[in-house]
Amino acid sequence: MKELIINDENLKDEEMDGIVTRVKAFIINSENKVLIARSNGGCQLPGGHVEKNETYKKALIREVREEVGISVKEESIKEFFKIRRYMANYFNTSKNMISDVIYFVINTDEKPNKKNTHYTSLEKEYQFHIESVDFKCLASHVNSVVKKDGKQINRIIADELIYAYEELKKYL
């Protein structure tokens, strides 16, 4: 699996207080549409934090069920890319953290089912929802959404999504 390391502040491993691991999925149907999540002015892929004693694929299955409302089988999930970002003062917590995001691809024609989702209170507050975008237009769509927003966190997420998107185009 290819890995991109982002360490703009040249932090060392021994300076880090911990690792936060997330999983994200490009969910693509046979019409070459990809599902993206919109929330709090930004775009992201469905996915989330890996819980204690959870494999990456089990975490992704849980997150896709919670956010998209569909069930995916472990064998349909293909891991292809990882971004590791070293962050000082991780989101104003006074901690230096490593953020690992593991990217997967899932091919399915199952449609999002809002009745089967389980959004957190924060996702509800931020009007989390899933939309479908043409795969070939994904980068321009994400950039146009985030350009209007201006929040640093949404720019970081968008930039990482676009890095992964460029890798996925090589992978497919």
mmCIF file of C-alpha atoms in Angstrom:
data_model
loop_
_atom_site.group_PDB
_atom_site.id
_atom_site.type_symbol
_atom_site.label_atom_id
_atom_site.label_comp_id
_atom_site.label_asym_id
_atom_site.label_seq_id
_atom_site.Cartn_x
_atom_site.Cartn_y
_atom_site.Cartn_z
ATOM 1 C CA MET A 1 0.000 0.000 0.000
ATOM 2 C CA LYS A 2 1.355 3.398 -0.962
ATOM 3 C CA GLU A 3 1.756 5.954 1.825
ATOM 4 C CA LEU A 4 2.000 9.743 1.779
ATOM 5 C CA ILE A 5 3.642 11.373 4.807
ATOM 6 C CA ILE A 6 2.867 15.022 5.524
ATOM 7 C CA ASN A 7 5.106 16.620 8.131
ATOM 8 C CA ASP A 8 5.211 20.348 7.422
ATOM 9 C CA GLU A 9 6.677 21.154 10.844
ATOM 10 C CA ASN A 10 9.390 18.440 10.737
ATOM 11 C CA LEU A 11 8.144 16.801 13.921
ATOM 12 C CA LYS A 12 9.896 13.672 15.178
ATOM 13 C CA ASP A 13 8.150 10.470 16.266
ATOM 14 C CA GLU A 14 9.403 10.918 19.835
ATOM 15 C CA GLU A 15 7.676 14.337 19.973
ATOM 16 C CA MET A 16 4.273 12.809 19.258
ATOM 17 C CA ASP A 17 1.702 12.159 22.006
ATOM 18 C CA GLY A 18 -0.299 9.538 20.099
ATOM 19 C CA ILE A 19 -1.932 8.373 16.890
ATOM 20 C CA VAL A 20 -5.492 8.957 15.713
ATOM 21 C CA THR A 21 -6.535 6.436 13.053
ATOM 22 C CA ARG A 22 -9.443 6.883 10.657
ATOM 23 C CA VAL A 23 -10.751 4.876 7.735
ATOM 24 C CA LYS A 24 -12.390 6.402 4.652
ATOM 25 C CA ALA A 25 -14.026 4.843 1.596
ATOM 26 C CA PHE A 26 -14.507 5.765 -2.007
ATOM 27 C CA ILE A 27 -17.886 4.079 -2.544
ATOM 28 C CA ILE A 28 -18.304 3.824 -6.307
ATOM 29 C CA ASN A 29 -21.246 2.423 -8.272
ATOM 30 C CA SER A 30 -21.396 0.897 -11.757
ATOM 31 C CA GLU A 31 -22.301 4.315 -13.224
ATOM 32 C CA ASN A 32 -18.957 5.649 -11.927
ATOM 33 C CA LYS A 33 -20.576 7.839 -9.270
ATOM 34 C CA VAL A 34 -18.880 8.204 -5.899
ATOM 35 C CA LEU A 35 -20.601 8.941 -2.591
ATOM 36 C CA ILE A 36 -19.329 11.882 -0.594
ATOM 37 C CA ALA A 37 -20.444 13.296 2.713
ATOM 38 C CA ARG A 38 -21.238 16.965 3.150
ATOM 39 C CA SER A 39 -20.998 18.446 6.611
ATOM 40 C CA ASN A 40 -20.196 21.753 8.279
ATOM 41 C CA GLY A 41 -19.374 23.446 4.978
ATOM 42 C CA GLY A 42 -16.995 20.763 3.749
ATOM 43 C CA CYS A 43 -16.741 17.485 1.850
ATOM 44 C CA GLN A 44 -15.358 14.197 3.037
ATOM 45 C CA LEU A 45 -15.588 10.523 2.308
ATOM 46 C CA PRO A 46 -17.768 8.263 4.440
ATOM 47 C CA GLY A 47 -15.782 6.792 7.308
ATOM 48 C CA GLY A 48 -14.466 7.659 10.721
ATOM 49 C CA HIS A 49 -12.387 6.690 13.737
ATOM 50 C CA VAL A 50 -11.173 3.170 14.348
ATOM 51 C CA GLU A 51 -12.279 2.040 17.796
ATOM 52 C CA LYS A 52 -10.178 0.014 20.234
ATOM 53 C CA ASN A 53 -9.767 -3.650 19.172
ATOM 54 C CA GLU A 54 -11.386 -2.948 15.788
ATOM 55 C CA THR A 55 -9.751 -3.861 12.475
ATOM 56 C CA TYR A 56 -9.683 -1.253 9.730
ATOM 57 C CA LYS A 57 -12.226 -3.149 7.664
ATOM 58 C CA LYS A 58 -14.590 -3.737 10.613
ATOM 59 C CA ALA A 59 -14.391 -0.019 11.441
ATOM 60 C CA LEU A 60 -15.181 0.864 7.846
ATOM 61 C CA ILE A 61 -18.137 -1.539 7.715
ATOM 62 C CA ARG A 62 -19.528 0.070 10.902
ATOM 63 C CA GLU A 63 -18.941 3.631 9.692
ATOM 64 C CA VAL A 64 -20.487 3.011 6.253
ATOM 65 C CA ARG A 65 -23.545 1.495 7.918
ATOM 66 C CA GLU A 66 -23.843 4.457 10.332
ATOM 67 C CA GLU A 67 -23.238 7.219 7.766
ATOM 68 C CA VAL A 68 -24.551 5.792 4.495
ATOM 69 C CA GLY A 69 -27.052 3.219 5.733
ATOM 70 C CA ILE A 70 -25.761 0.350 3.613
ATOM 71 C CA SER A 71 -24.155 -2.939 4.523
ATOM 72 C CA VAL A 72 -20.919 -3.945 2.868
ATOM 73 C CA LYS A 73 -19.092 -7.234 3.083
ATOM 74 C CA GLU A 74 -15.482 -7.339 4.191
ATOM 75 C CA GLU A 75 -14.368 -9.081 0.993
ATOM 76 C CA SER A 76 -15.718 -6.175 -1.116
ATOM 77 C CA ILE A 77 -13.394 -3.675 0.593
ATOM 78 C CA LYS A 78 -10.029 -2.965 -1.034
ATOM 79 C CA GLU A 79 -7.345 -1.031 0.855
ATOM 80 C CA PHE A 80 -5.111 1.087 -1.378
ATOM 81 C CA PHE A 81 -3.655 4.221 0.224
ATOM 82 C CA LYS A 82 -2.600 5.790 3.521
ATOM 83 C CA ILE A 83 -1.929 9.371 4.522
ATOM 84 C CA ARG A 84 0.064 9.996 7.691
ATOM 85 C CA ARG A 85 0.035 13.609 8.887
ATOM 86 C CA TYR A 86 2.166 14.894 11.767
ATOM 87 C CA MET A 87 0.314 17.673 13.566
ATOM 88 C CA ALA A 88 1.562 20.002 16.307
ATOM 89 C CA ASN A 89 -1.091 21.264 18.714
ATOM 90 C CA TYR A 90 -3.612 18.802 17.230
ATOM 91 C CA PHE A 91 -6.779 20.856 16.723
ATOM 92 C CA ASN A 92 -5.866 23.131 19.659
ATOM 93 C CA THR A 93 -5.441 20.283 22.172
ATOM 94 C CA SER A 94 -1.817 21.126 23.100
ATOM 95 C CA LYS A 95 -0.877 17.624 21.924
ATOM 96 C CA ASN A 96 1.278 16.600 19.010
ATOM 97 C CA MET A 97 -0.516 13.809 17.195
ATOM 98 C CA ILE A 98 -0.104 11.605 14.177
ATOM 99 C CA SER A 99 -3.229 11.382 12.044
ATOM 100 C CA ASP A 100 -3.392 8.177 9.989
ATOM 101 C CA VAL A 101 -6.124 7.952 7.361
ATOM 102 C CA ILE A 102 -6.456 4.612 5.573
ATOM 103 C CA TYR A 103 -8.313 4.800 2.264
ATOM 104 C CA PHE A 104 -10.372 2.019 0.725
ATOM 105 C CA VAL A 105 -12.503 1.501 -2.352
ATOM 106 C CA ILE A 106 -15.879 -0.237 -2.306
ATOM 107 C CA ASN A 107 -17.780 -1.010 -5.496
ATOM 108 C CA THR A 108 -21.508 -1.334 -4.914
ATOM 109 C CA ASP A 109 -24.791 -0.337 -6.511
ATOM 110 C CA GLU A 110 -26.569 -0.293 -3.162
ATOM 111 C CA LYS A 111 -28.128 3.130 -2.624
ATOM 112 C CA PRO A 112 -27.699 5.194 0.544
ATOM 113 C CA ASN A 113 -30.551 4.514 2.953
ATOM 114 C CA LYS A 114 -31.106 7.327 5.434
ATOM 115 C CA LYS A 115 -33.498 5.126 7.464
ATOM 116 C CA ASN A 116 -30.546 2.861 8.352
ATOM 117 C CA THR A 117 -28.116 5.641 9.323
ATOM 118 C CA HIS A 118 -27.109 6.510 12.880
ATOM 119 C CA TYR A 119 -25.749 10.052 12.936
ATOM 120 C CA THR A 120 -24.096 11.478 16.013
ATOM 121 C CA SER A 121 -25.509 14.660 17.526
ATOM 122 C CA LEU A 122 -22.600 16.586 16.000
ATOM 123 C CA GLU A 123 -23.279 15.113 12.544
ATOM 124 C CA LYS A 124 -26.919 16.157 12.906
ATOM 125 C CA GLU A 125 -25.917 19.641 14.042
ATOM 126 C CA TYR A 126 -23.557 19.988 11.058
ATOM 127 C CA GLN A 127 -26.272 18.719 8.655
ATOM 128 C CA PHE A 128 -24.290 15.643 7.624
ATOM 129 C CA HIS A 129 -25.668 14.096 4.442
ATOM 130 C CA ILE A 130 -24.528 11.907 1.560
ATOM 131 C CA GLU A 131 -24.537 12.932 -2.071
ATOM 132 C CA SER A 132 -23.431 11.331 -5.323
ATOM 133 C CA VAL A 133 -20.845 12.907 -7.652
ATOM 134 C CA ASP A 134 -19.383 11.792 -10.973
ATOM 135 C CA PHE A 135 -16.015 10.204 -10.224
ATOM 136 C CA LYS A 136 -14.219 12.196 -12.916
ATOM 137 C CA CYS A 137 -15.539 15.483 -11.419
ATOM 138 C CA LEU A 138 -14.796 14.689 -7.769
ATOM 139 C CA ALA A 139 -11.754 16.958 -7.292
ATOM 140 C CA SER A 140 -13.373 20.003 -8.890
ATOM 141 C CA HIS A 141 -16.583 19.417 -6.891
ATOM 142 C CA VAL A 142 -14.709 19.149 -3.584
ATOM 143 C CA ASN A 143 -12.619 22.231 -4.345
ATOM 144 C CA SER A 144 -15.678 24.301 -5.281
ATOM 145 C CA VAL A 145 -17.462 23.374 -2.033
ATOM 146 C CA VAL A 146 -14.467 24.052 0.208
ATOM 147 C CA LYS A 147 -13.540 27.285 -1.583
ATOM 148 C CA LYS A 148 -16.844 28.776 -0.391
ATOM 149 C CA ASP A 149 -16.262 27.605 3.188
ATOM 150 C CA GLY A 150 -12.752 28.696 4.140
ATOM 151 C CA LYS A 151 -12.393 26.629 7.352
ATOM 152 C CA GLN A 152 -8.884 25.214 7.808
ATOM 153 C CA ILE A 153 -10.128 21.759 8.878
ATOM 154 C CA ASN A 154 -12.277 21.462 5.744
ATOM 155 C CA ARG A 155 -9.303 22.462 3.568
ATOM 156 C CA ILE A 156 -7.099 19.814 5.233
ATOM 157 C CA ILE A 157 -9.764 17.125 4.729
ATOM 158 C CA ALA A 158 -10.357 18.221 1.122
ATOM 159 C CA ASP A 159 -6.651 18.235 0.285
ATOM 160 C CA GLU A 160 -6.211 14.736 1.701
ATOM 161 C CA LEU A 161 -9.307 13.506 -0.154
ATOM 162 C CA ILE A 162 -7.896 14.857 -3.421
ATOM 163 C CA TYR A 163 -4.474 13.235 -2.784
ATOM 164 C CA ALA A 164 -6.262 9.921 -2.243
ATOM 165 C CA TYR A 165 -8.447 10.492 -5.321
ATOM 166 C CA GLU A 166 -5.347 11.007 -7.491
ATOM 167 C CA GLU A 167 -3.857 7.766 -6.107
ATOM 168 C CA LEU A 168 -7.124 5.915 -6.709
ATOM 169 C CA LYS A 169 -7.103 6.930 -10.359
ATOM 170 C CA LYS A 170 -3.680 5.244 -10.670
ATOM 171 C CA TYR A 171 -4.876 2.206 -8.682
ATOM 172 C CA LEU A 172 -8.002 1.527 -10.756
#
